[in-house]
PDB file of C-alpha atoms in Angstrom:
ATOM      1  CA  ALA Y 885     -54.643 -63.694-131.878  1.00 81.00           C
ATOM      2  CA  ALA Y 886     -51.112 -61.889-132.818  1.00 80.00           C
ATOM      3  CA  VAL Y 887     -49.148 -63.366-130.107  1.00 82.00           C
ATOM      4  CA  GLY Y 888     -50.851 -66.809-130.154  1.00 80.00           C
ATOM      5  CA  GLN Y 889     -49.971 -67.105-134.025  1.00 79.00           C
ATOM      6  CA  ALA Y 890     -46.512 -65.729-133.690  1.00 81.00           C
ATOM      7  CA  PRO Y 891     -43.627 -67.874-134.762  1.00 82.00           C
ATOM      8  CA  GLY Y 892     -42.463 -70.008-132.042  1.00 83.00           C
ATOM      9  CA  VAL Y 893     -44.958 -69.317-129.452  1.00 84.00           C
ATOM     10  CA  THR Y 894     -45.928 -72.674-127.895  1.00 82.00           C
ATOM     11  CA  ALA Y 895     -48.202 -71.508-124.960  1.00 81.00           C
ATOM     12  CA  PHE Y 896     -50.517 -68.359-124.889  1.00 81.00           C
ATOM     13  CA  ARG Y 897     -52.836 -67.856-122.029  1.00 83.00           C
ATOM     14  CA  GLU Y 898     -54.766 -64.635-121.161  1.00 85.00           C
ATOM     15  CA  VAL Y 899     -57.011 -63.744-118.122  1.00 87.00           C
ATOM     16  CA  PRO Y 900     -59.014 -60.674-117.342  1.00 90.00           C
ATOM     17  CA  MET Y 901     -57.998 -58.849-114.064  1.00 91.00           C
ATOM     18  CA  LEU Y 902     -59.418 -56.170-111.928  1.00 93.00           C
ATOM     19  CA  ARG Y 903     -58.219 -54.920-108.362  1.00 94.00           C
ATOM     20  CA  GLY Y 904     -60.149 -54.933-105.322  1.00 94.00           C
ATOM     21  CA  ARG Y 905     -59.856 -54.756-101.654  1.00 95.00           C
ATOM     22  CA  ILE Y 906     -61.374 -57.100 -99.279  1.00 95.00           C
ATOM     23  CA  ALA Y 907     -64.043 -55.220 -97.107  1.00 96.00           C
ATOM     24  CA  ALA Y 908     -65.696 -57.616 -95.005  1.00 96.00           C
ATOM     25  CA  VAL Y 909     -65.746 -61.300 -94.193  1.00 96.00           C
ATOM     26  CA  ASN Y 910     -68.993 -62.944 -92.836  1.00 97.00           C
ATOM     27  CA  GLY Y 911     -70.238 -59.339 -92.162  1.00 95.00           C
ATOM     28  CA  VAL Y 912     -67.205 -58.441 -90.233  1.00 95.00           C
ATOM     29  CA  ALA Y 913     -65.198 -55.181 -91.430  1.00 95.00           C
ATOM     30  CA  ALA Y 914     -61.798 -55.905 -92.529  1.00 93.00           C
ATOM     31  CA  ASP Y 915     -60.201 -53.531 -90.161  1.00 92.00           C
ATOM     32  CA  ARG Y 916     -61.933 -55.467 -87.122  1.00 94.00           C
ATOM     33  CA  LEU Y 917     -60.427 -58.979 -88.409  1.00 92.00           C
ATOM     34  CA  THR Y 918     -57.515 -60.484 -86.489  1.00 90.00           C
ATOM     35  CA  VAL Y 919     -55.265 -62.064 -89.055  1.00 90.00           C
ATOM     36  CA  PRO Y 920     -51.853 -63.880 -88.398  1.00 89.00           C
ATOM     37  CA  LYS Y 921     -48.953 -61.471 -89.080  1.00 88.00           C
ATOM     38  CA  ASP Y 922     -47.649 -63.389 -91.902  1.00 88.00           C
ATOM     39  CA  GLN Y 923     -50.839 -63.344 -93.926  1.00 88.00           C
ATOM     40  CA  GLN Y 924     -52.039 -59.703 -93.060  1.00 87.00           C
ATOM     41  CA  TRP Y 925     -51.085 -58.899 -96.556  1.00 88.00           C
ATOM     42  CA  VAL Y 926     -54.020 -60.045 -97.697  1.00 89.00           C
ATOM     43  CA  LEU Y 927     -55.973 -57.231 -96.110  1.00 90.00           C
ATOM     44  CA  GLN Y 928     -53.508 -54.643 -96.913  1.00 89.00           C
ATOM     45  CA  GLY Y 929     -54.207 -52.933-100.175  1.00 87.00           C
ATOM     46  CA  ASP Y 930     -55.850 -53.964-103.403  1.00 92.00           C
ATOM     47  CA  ARG Y 931     -55.515 -57.620-104.520  1.00 91.00           C
ATOM     48  CA  GLY Y 932     -55.690 -58.590-108.050  1.00 91.00           C
ATOM     49  CA  LEU Y 933     -59.048 -60.573-108.855  1.00 93.00           C
ATOM     50  CA  THR Y 934     -60.041 -62.405-111.987  1.00 92.00           C
ATOM     51  CA  TRP Y 935     -63.087 -64.635-112.863  1.00 93.00           C
ATOM     52  CA  SER Y 936     -63.104 -67.944-114.803  1.00 92.00           C
ATOM     53  CA  ASP Y 937     -65.363 -70.613-115.773  1.00 92.00           C
ATOM     54  CA  SER Y 938     -62.964 -73.154-115.225  1.00 91.00           C
ATOM     55  CA  LEU Y 939     -60.330 -74.070-112.529  1.00 89.00           C
ATOM     56  CA  PRO Y 940     -57.172 -72.125-113.275  1.00 88.00           C
ATOM     57  CA  GLY Y 941     -53.930 -74.424-114.098  1.00 83.00           C
ATOM     58  CA  GLY Y 942     -51.734 -74.950-111.140  1.00 82.00           C
ATOM     59  CA  SER Y 943     -54.747 -75.166-108.925  1.00 88.00           C
ATOM     60  CA  ARG Y 944     -56.273 -78.158-107.073  1.00 91.00           C
ATOM     61  CA  LEU Y 945     -59.382 -78.014-105.142  1.00 94.00           C
ATOM     62  CA  THR Y 946     -58.882 -78.852-101.358  1.00 95.00           C
ATOM     63  CA  ALA Y 947     -62.595 -77.966-100.164  1.00 96.00           C
ATOM     64  CA  GLY Y 948     -66.042 -77.309-101.902  1.00 97.00           C
ATOM     65  CA  GLU Y 949     -66.622 -77.360-105.390  1.00 96.00           C
ATOM     66  CA  TRP Y 950     -66.203 -75.169-108.635  1.00 96.00           C
ATOM     67  CA  TRP Y 951     -69.090 -73.735-110.218  1.00 96.00           C
ATOM     68  CA  PRO Y 952     -70.737 -75.373-113.343  1.00 95.00           C
ATOM     69  CA  ALA Y 953     -69.475 -74.341-116.826  1.00 91.00           C
ATOM     70  CA  GLY Y 954     -71.833 -71.491-117.925  1.00 90.00           C
ATOM     71  CA  TYR Y 955     -72.745 -70.354-114.388  1.00 94.00           C
ATOM     72  CA  GLN Y 956     -74.561 -66.914-114.176  1.00 91.00           C
ATOM     73  CA  GLY Y 957     -75.922 -66.983-110.700  1.00 94.00           C
ATOM     74  CA  PRO Y 958     -74.949 -64.802-107.629  1.00 96.00           C
ATOM     75  CA  PRO Y 959     -71.433 -64.189-107.208  1.00 97.00           C
ATOM     76  CA  LEU Y 960     -69.143 -67.031-106.054  1.00 97.00           C
ATOM     77  CA  VAL Y 961     -65.484 -66.939-105.284  1.00 97.00           C
ATOM     78  CA  SER Y 962     -62.736 -69.666-104.814  1.00 96.00           C
ATOM     79  CA  PHE Y 963     -59.987 -68.697-102.251  1.00 94.00           C
ATOM     80  CA  GLU Y 964     -56.410 -69.817-102.077  1.00 93.00           C
ATOM     81  CA  GLU Y 965     -55.937 -72.108 -98.916  1.00 93.00           C
ATOM     82  CA  GLU Y 966     -53.363 -70.161 -96.973  1.00 92.00           C
ATOM     83  CA  ALA Y 967     -55.305 -66.882 -97.409  1.00 93.00           C
ATOM     84  CA  ALA Y 968     -58.590 -68.664 -96.537  1.00 95.00           C
ATOM     85  CA  ALA Y 969     -57.217 -70.374 -93.311  1.00 93.00           C
ATOM     86  CA  ALA Y 970     -55.810 -66.886 -92.417  1.00 92.00           C
ATOM     87  CA  LEU Y 971     -59.305 -65.270 -92.765  1.00 94.00           C
ATOM     88  CA  GLY Y 972     -61.083 -68.382 -91.349  1.00 94.00           C
ATOM     89  CA  LEU Y 973     -62.863 -68.872 -94.406  1.00 96.00           C
ATOM     90  CA  LYS Y 974     -64.728 -72.135 -95.593  1.00 97.00           C
ATOM     91  CA  PRO Y 975     -67.238 -73.171 -98.441  1.00 98.00           C
ATOM     92  CA  GLY Y 976     -70.554 -71.459 -97.510  1.00 97.00           C
ATOM     93  CA  ASP Y 977     -68.852 -68.266 -96.045  1.00 97.00           C
ATOM     94  CA  HIS Y 978     -69.085 -64.891 -97.589  1.00 98.00           C
ATOM     95  CA  VAL Y 979     -66.521 -62.228 -98.687  1.00 97.00           C
ATOM     96  CA  THR Y 980     -67.225 -58.804 -99.501  1.00 97.00           C
ATOM     97  CA  ILE Y 981     -64.813 -57.018-102.015  1.00 96.00           C
ATOM     98  CA  SER Y 982     -64.748 -53.409-102.704  1.00 95.00           C
ATOM     99  CA  VAL Y 983     -64.117 -52.975-106.464  1.00 94.00           C
ATOM    100  CA  LEU Y 984     -64.287 -49.714-108.392  1.00 91.00           C
ATOM    101  CA  GLY Y 985     -66.232 -47.946-105.594  1.00 89.00           C
ATOM    102  CA  ARG Y 986     -68.964 -50.818-105.394  1.00 92.00           C
ATOM    103  CA  GLU Y 987     -69.244 -53.617-102.781  1.00 94.00           C
ATOM    104  CA  ILE Y 988     -69.800 -56.956-104.014  1.00 95.00           C
ATOM    105  CA  THR Y 989     -70.474 -59.928-101.649  1.00 97.00           C
ATOM    106  CA  ALA Y 990     -69.603 -63.418-102.866  1.00 97.00           C
ATOM    107  CA  GLU Y 991     -70.017 -66.924-101.372  1.00 98.00           C
ATOM    108  CA  VAL Y 992     -67.046 -68.903-100.945  1.00 98.00           C
ATOM    109  CA  ALA Y 993     -67.622 -71.932-103.197  1.00 97.00           C
ATOM    110  CA  SER Y 994     -64.151 -73.580-102.830  1.00 97.00           C
ATOM    111  CA  ILE Y 995     -60.801 -73.499-101.342  1.00 97.00           C
ATOM    112  CA  ARG Y 996     -57.751 -74.385-103.640  1.00 94.00           C
ATOM    113  CA  SER Y 997     -54.085 -74.924-103.239  1.00 90.00           C
ATOM    114  CA  ILE Y 998     -52.027 -73.160-106.033  1.00 84.00           C
ATOM    115  CA  ARG Y 999     -48.555 -74.386-107.309  1.00 77.00           C
ATOM    116  CA  TRP Y1000     -47.126 -70.606-107.644  1.00 70.00           C
ATOM    117  CA  THR Y1001     -43.668 -72.111-108.929  1.00 64.00           C
ATOM    118  CA  ASP Y1002     -45.244 -73.287-112.075  1.00 63.00           C
ATOM    119  CA  LEU Y1003     -45.562 -69.701-113.037  1.00 61.00           C
ATOM    120  CA  THR Y1004     -49.113 -70.086-114.446  1.00 71.00           C
ATOM    121  CA  ILE Y1005     -51.163 -67.004-114.191  1.00 77.00           C
ATOM    122  CA  ASN Y1006     -53.071 -67.325-110.941  1.00 80.00           C
ATOM    123  CA  PHE Y1007     -55.033 -65.259-108.046  1.00 86.00           C
ATOM    124  CA  VAL Y1008     -55.691 -65.653-104.559  1.00 88.00           C
ATOM    125  CA  MET Y1009     -59.414 -64.850-105.212  1.00 94.00           C
ATOM    126  CA  VAL Y1010     -60.941 -66.215-108.476  1.00 94.00           C
ATOM    127  CA  PHE Y1011     -64.890 -65.331-109.009  1.00 95.00           C
ATOM    128  CA  SER Y1012     -67.468 -66.804-111.069  1.00 96.00           C
ATOM    129  CA  PRO Y1013     -68.114 -65.333-114.403  1.00 93.00           C
ATOM    130  CA  GLY Y1014     -70.394 -62.375-114.182  1.00 90.00           C
ATOM    131  CA  SER Y1015     -69.410 -61.269-110.935  1.00 92.00           C
ATOM    132  CA  PHE Y1016     -67.975 -58.100-112.157  1.00 90.00           C
ATOM    133  CA  ALA Y1017     -70.292 -57.790-115.287  1.00 85.00           C
ATOM    134  CA  GLY Y1018     -69.533 -54.215-117.084  1.00 84.00           C
ATOM    135  CA  ALA Y1019     -66.604 -53.516-114.966  1.00 88.00           C
ATOM    136  CA  PRO Y1020     -63.551 -52.358-117.078  1.00 89.00           C
ATOM    137  CA  ALA Y1021     -60.785 -54.916-116.744  1.00 89.00           C
ATOM    138  CA  THR Y1022     -57.206 -55.162-117.668  1.00 87.00           C
ATOM    139  CA  TRP Y1023     -56.041 -58.404-119.479  1.00 86.00           C
ATOM    140  CA  LEU Y1024     -52.744 -60.135-118.631  1.00 84.00           C
ATOM    141  CA  ALA Y1025     -51.364 -62.772-120.930  1.00 82.00           C
ATOM    142  CA  THR Y1026     -48.274 -65.014-121.149  1.00 81.00           C
ATOM    143  CA  ALA Y1027     -46.577 -66.470-123.879  1.00 81.00           C
ATOM    144  CA  SER Y1028     -43.881 -69.154-124.081  1.00 81.00           C
ATOM    145  CA  LEU Y1029     -41.333 -69.116-126.805  1.00 81.00           C
ATOM    146  CA  PRO Y1030     -37.815 -69.819-127.563  1.00 82.00           C
ATOM    147  CA  PRO Y1031     -35.406 -67.052-126.430  1.00 80.00           C
ATOM    148  CA  GLU Y1032     -34.253 -66.050-129.729  1.00 82.00           C
ATOM    149  CA  GLY Y1033     -37.769 -64.996-130.702  1.00 81.00           C
ATOM    150  CA  GLU Y1034     -38.481 -63.035-127.380  1.00 81.00           C
ATOM    151  CA  ALA Y1035     -37.253 -59.686-128.552  1.00 81.00           C
ATOM    152  CA  ALA Y1036     -38.965 -59.637-132.203  1.00 82.00           C
ATOM    153  CA  LEU Y1037     -42.239 -60.724-130.498  1.00 83.00           C
ATOM    154  CA  ALA Y1038     -42.053 -57.996-127.926  1.00 83.00           C
ATOM    155  CA  HIS Y1039     -40.961 -55.191-130.522  1.00 83.00           C
ATOM    156  CA  GLU Y1040     -44.002 -56.269-132.770  1.00 85.00           C
ATOM    157  CA  VAL Y1041     -46.518 -56.144-129.723  1.00 84.00           C
ATOM    158  CA  GLY Y1042     -45.033 -53.005-128.908  1.00 84.00           C
ATOM    159  CA  ALA Y1043     -45.207 -51.418-132.475  1.00 87.00           C
ATOM    160  CA  ARG Y1044     -48.674 -52.827-133.270  1.00 87.00           C
ATOM    161  CA  PHE Y1045     -50.452 -52.104-129.626  1.00 85.00           C
ATOM    162  CA  PRO Y1046     -48.797 -49.064-128.027  1.00 86.00           C
ATOM    163  CA  ASN Y1047     -50.724 -49.336-125.014  1.00 85.00           C
ATOM    164  CA  VAL Y1048     -49.830 -53.003-124.324  1.00 83.00           C
ATOM    165  CA  SER Y1049     -46.642 -53.344-121.818  1.00 80.00           C
ATOM    166  CA  THR Y1050     -44.475 -56.512-122.201  1.00 79.00           C
ATOM    167  CA  ILE Y1051     -42.259 -57.878-119.469  1.00 75.00           C
ATOM    168  CA  ARG Y1052     -39.959 -60.506-119.786  1.00 73.00           C
ATOM    169  CA  VAL Y1053     -40.600 -62.916-116.534  1.00 70.00           C
ATOM    170  CA  LYS Y1054     -37.050 -64.648-117.397  1.00 67.00           C
ATOM    171  CA  ASP Y1055     -35.557 -61.399-116.069  1.00 67.00           C
ATOM    172  CA  ALA Y1056     -37.442 -61.054-113.201  1.00 65.00           C
ATOM    173  CA  LEU Y1057     -36.826 -64.750-112.299  1.00 64.00           C
ATOM    174  CA  ALA Y1058     -33.030 -64.221-112.750  1.00 70.00           C
ATOM    175  CA  ALA Y1059     -32.940 -61.247-110.457  1.00 73.00           C
ATOM    176  CA  VAL Y1060     -34.844 -63.126-107.715  1.00 68.00           C
ATOM    177  CA  ASP Y1061     -32.525 -66.144-108.218  1.00 69.00           C
ATOM    178  CA  GLY Y1062     -29.437 -63.849-107.846  1.00 75.00           C
ATOM    179  CA  LEU Y1063     -30.988 -62.358-104.600  1.00 76.00           C
ATOM    180  CA  LEU Y1064     -31.710 -65.491-103.271  1.00 73.00           C
ATOM    181  CA  SER Y1065     -28.193 -67.015-104.163  1.00 77.00           C
ATOM    182  CA  ALA Y1066     -26.577 -63.848-102.458  1.00 78.00           C
ATOM    183  CA  VAL Y1067     -28.676 -64.313 -99.424  1.00 76.00           C
ATOM    184  CA  GLY Y1068     -27.891 -68.257 -99.286  1.00 76.00           C
ATOM    185  CA  ALA Y1069     -23.990 -67.241 -99.575  1.00 76.00           C
ATOM    186  CA  ALA Y1070     -24.438 -64.621 -96.861  1.00 78.00           C
ATOM    187  CA  ILE Y1071     -25.959 -67.206 -94.596  1.00 80.00           C
ATOM    188  CA  THR Y1072     -23.323 -69.864 -95.401  1.00 72.00           C
TER     189      THR Y1072
END
Protein backbone atom coordinates (compact mmCIF):
# COMPACT_ATOMS: atom_id res chain seq x y z
CA ALA A 1 0.00 0.00 0.00
CA ALA A 2 2.85 2.39 0.86
CA VAL A 3 4.57 1.92 -2.51
CA GLY A 4 1.38 1.90 -4.57
CA GLN A 5 0.36 5.26 -3.09
CA ALA A 6 3.79 6.91 -3.30
CA PRO A 7 4.02 10.06 -5.44
CA GLY A 8 4.86 9.35 -9.07
CA VAL A 9 4.26 5.57 -9.00
CA THR A 10 2.48 4.69 -12.24
CA ALA A 11 2.51 0.91 -11.97
CA PHE A 12 2.84 -1.46 -9.04
CA ARG A 13 2.71 -5.25 -9.20
CA GLU A 14 3.43 -7.88 -6.55
CA VAL A 15 3.59 -11.67 -6.70
CA PRO A 16 4.33 -14.42 -4.18
CA MET A 17 7.39 -16.59 -4.73
CA LEU A 18 8.78 -19.85 -3.41
CA ARG A 19 11.81 -21.78 -4.56
CA GLY A 20 11.55 -25.39 -5.64
CA ARG A 21 13.30 -28.02 -7.69
CA ILE A 22 11.82 -30.25 -10.39
CA ALA A 23 11.98 -33.74 -8.87
CA ALA A 24 10.25 -35.73 -11.63
CA VAL A 25 8.43 -35.45 -14.93
CA ASN A 26 5.66 -37.96 -15.57
CA GLY A 27 7.06 -40.14 -12.79
CA VAL A 28 10.63 -40.16 -14.16
CA ALA A 29 13.18 -38.79 -11.68
CA ALA A 30 14.83 -35.54 -12.81
CA ASP A 31 18.32 -37.08 -12.75
CA ARG A 32 17.17 -39.68 -15.30
CA LEU A 33 15.79 -37.18 -17.81
CA THR A 34 17.57 -36.36 -21.06
CA VAL A 35 17.38 -32.62 -21.64
CA PRO A 36 19.10 -30.57 -24.38
CA LYS A 37 22.29 -28.94 -23.11
CA ASP A 38 21.01 -25.38 -23.57
CA GLN A 39 17.96 -26.14 -21.38
CA GLN A 40 19.59 -28.19 -18.60
CA TRP A 41 19.41 -25.16 -16.31
CA VAL A 42 15.72 -25.93 -15.71
CA LEU A 43 16.75 -29.05 -13.76
CA GLN A 44 19.82 -27.61 -12.06
CA GLY A 45 19.02 -26.15 -8.68
CA ASP A 46 15.96 -24.40 -7.40
CA ARG A 47 13.64 -22.41 -9.64
CA GLY A 48 11.43 -19.54 -8.67
CA LEU A 49 7.79 -20.62 -8.43
CA THR A 50 4.63 -18.58 -8.08
CA TRP A 51 0.88 -19.00 -8.22
CA SER A 52 -1.79 -16.86 -9.78
CA ASP A 53 -5.50 -16.79 -10.45
CA SER A 54 -4.88 -15.12 -13.81
CA LEU A 55 -2.46 -15.37 -16.72
CA PRO A 56 0.60 -13.21 -15.95
CA GLY A 57 1.21 -10.11 -18.06
CA GLY A 58 3.64 -10.65 -20.90
CA SER A 59 2.37 -14.24 -21.36
CA ARG A 60 0.34 -15.86 -24.13
CA LEU A 61 -1.07 -19.38 -24.00
CA THR A 62 0.22 -21.63 -26.78
CA ALA A 63 -1.38 -24.90 -25.58
CA GLY A 64 -3.97 -25.93 -23.03
CA GLU A 65 -6.12 -23.64 -20.92
CA TRP A 66 -5.73 -21.42 -17.87
CA TRP A 67 -7.62 -22.57 -14.77
CA PRO A 68 -10.87 -20.78 -13.95
CA ALA A 69 -10.87 -17.83 -11.55
CA GLY A 70 -11.21 -19.04 -7.97
CA TYR A 71 -9.91 -22.54 -8.82
CA GLN A 72 -9.28 -24.59 -5.66
CA GLY A 73 -8.77 -28.14 -6.99
CA PRO A 74 -5.67 -30.32 -7.30
CA PRO A 75 -2.44 -28.48 -8.22
CA LEU A 76 -2.14 -27.29 -11.82
CA VAL A 77 0.85 -25.66 -13.48
CA SER A 78 1.47 -23.53 -16.55
CA PHE A 79 4.93 -24.00 -18.08
CA GLU A 80 7.03 -21.67 -20.24
CA GLU A 81 7.17 -23.14 -23.77
CA GLU A 82 10.94 -23.62 -24.25
CA ALA A 83 11.40 -25.32 -20.88
CA ALA A 84 8.29 -27.42 -21.53
CA ALA A 85 9.66 -28.51 -24.91
CA ALA A 86 13.01 -29.42 -23.35
CA LEU A 87 11.22 -31.62 -20.81
CA GLY A 88 8.80 -33.02 -23.40
CA LEU A 89 5.80 -31.59 -21.54
CA LYS A 90 2.32 -31.06 -22.90
CA PRO A 91 -1.03 -30.36 -21.23
CA GLY A 92 -2.13 -33.38 -19.20
CA ASP A 93 1.41 -34.38 -18.21
CA HIS A 94 2.60 -34.25 -14.59
CA VAL A 95 5.51 -32.49 -12.90
CA THR A 96 6.65 -33.18 -9.34
CA ILE A 97 8.26 -30.26 -7.54
CA SER A 98 10.23 -30.50 -4.30
CA VAL A 99 9.34 -27.47 -2.17
CA LEU A 100 10.45 -27.02 1.44
CA GLY A 101 11.02 -30.76 1.85
CA ARG A 102 7.66 -31.77 0.36
CA GLU A 103 6.99 -33.17 -3.08
CA ILE A 104 3.95 -31.77 -4.86
CA THR A 105 2.75 -33.20 -8.16
CA ALA A 106 0.86 -30.88 -10.49
CA GLU A 107 -0.86 -31.52 -13.79
CA VAL A 108 0.36 -29.38 -16.68
CA ALA A 109 -2.70 -27.28 -17.59
CA SER A 110 -1.08 -25.03 -20.16
CA ILE A 111 2.04 -23.99 -22.00
CA ARG A 112 2.75 -20.31 -22.54
CA SER A 113 5.18 -18.04 -24.33
CA ILE A 114 6.66 -15.21 -22.30
CA ARG A 115 7.94 -11.83 -23.52
CA TRP A 116 10.84 -11.63 -21.06
CA THR A 117 11.96 -8.32 -22.58
CA ASP A 118 8.93 -6.40 -21.31
CA LEU A 119 10.27 -6.85 -17.74
CA THR A 120 7.02 -7.95 -16.13
CA ILE A 121 7.45 -10.34 -13.24
CA ASN A 122 7.14 -13.83 -14.72
CA PHE A 123 8.21 -17.38 -13.96
CA VAL A 124 8.93 -20.56 -15.91
CA MET A 125 6.30 -22.29 -13.74
CA VAL A 126 3.11 -20.63 -12.54
CA PHE A 127 0.86 -22.76 -10.33
CA SER A 128 -2.82 -22.60 -9.53
CA PRO A 129 -3.80 -20.90 -6.26
CA GLY A 130 -3.72 -23.26 -3.29
CA SER A 131 -0.91 -25.42 -4.70
CA PHE A 132 1.38 -24.34 -1.87
CA ALA A 133 -1.23 -23.46 0.77
CA GLY A 134 0.36 -22.66 4.10
CA ALA A 135 3.91 -22.45 2.77
CA PRO A 136 5.87 -19.32 3.70
CA ALA A 137 6.49 -17.18 0.64
CA THR A 138 8.60 -14.21 -0.30
CA TRP A 139 6.87 -11.39 -2.13
CA LEU A 140 8.40 -9.71 -5.19
CA ALA A 141 7.16 -6.34 -6.33
CA THR A 142 7.90 -3.86 -9.08
CA ALA A 143 7.10 -0.17 -9.23
CA SER A 144 7.46 2.23 -12.13
CA LEU A 145 8.15 5.88 -11.37
CA PRO A 146 10.16 8.82 -12.71
CA PRO A 147 13.93 8.66 -12.01
CA GLU A 148 13.79 11.69 -9.70
CA GLY A 149 11.50 9.78 -7.29
CA GLU A 150 13.46 6.51 -7.13
CA ALA A 151 15.92 7.36 -4.37
CA ALA A 152 13.26 8.86 -2.11
CA LEU A 153 10.99 5.84 -2.51
CA ALA A 154 13.83 3.38 -1.88
CA HIS A 155 14.80 5.34 1.25
CA GLU A 156 11.21 5.46 2.52
CA VAL A 157 10.67 1.73 1.96
CA GLY A 158 13.97 0.89 3.68
CA ALA A 159 13.19 3.12 6.66
CA ARG A 160 9.64 1.83 7.15
CA PHE A 161 10.32 -1.80 6.31
CA PRO A 162 13.92 -2.80 7.21
CA ASN A 163 13.38 -6.41 6.05
CA VAL A 164 12.55 -5.27 2.49
CA SER A 165 15.34 -5.01 -0.09
CA THR A 166 15.07 -2.60 -3.01
CA ILE A 167 16.91 -3.09 -6.28
CA ARG A 168 17.01 -0.60 -9.12
CA VAL A 169 16.36 -2.72 -12.21
CA LYS A 170 17.56 0.19 -14.32
CA ASP A 171 21.10 -0.25 -12.92
CA ALA A 172 21.11 -3.97 -13.70
CA LEU A 173 19.86 -3.32 -17.24
CA ALA A 174 22.52 -0.65 -17.78
CA ALA A 175 25.21 -3.13 -16.69
CA VAL A 176 23.88 -5.79 -19.07
CA ASP A 177 23.64 -3.24 -21.89
CA GLY A 178 27.25 -2.19 -21.26
CA LEU A 179 28.41 -5.80 -21.30
CA LEU A 180 26.52 -6.55 -24.52
CA SER A 181 27.92 -3.39 -26.12
CA ALA A 182 31.46 -4.44 -25.18
CA VAL A 183 30.89 -7.94 -26.57
CA GLY A 184 29.46 -6.45 -29.76
CA ALA A 185 32.45 -4.12 -30.13
CA ALA A 186 34.87 -7.01 -29.56
CA ILE A 187 33.15 -9.11 -32.21
CA THR A 188 33.15 -6.20 -34.66
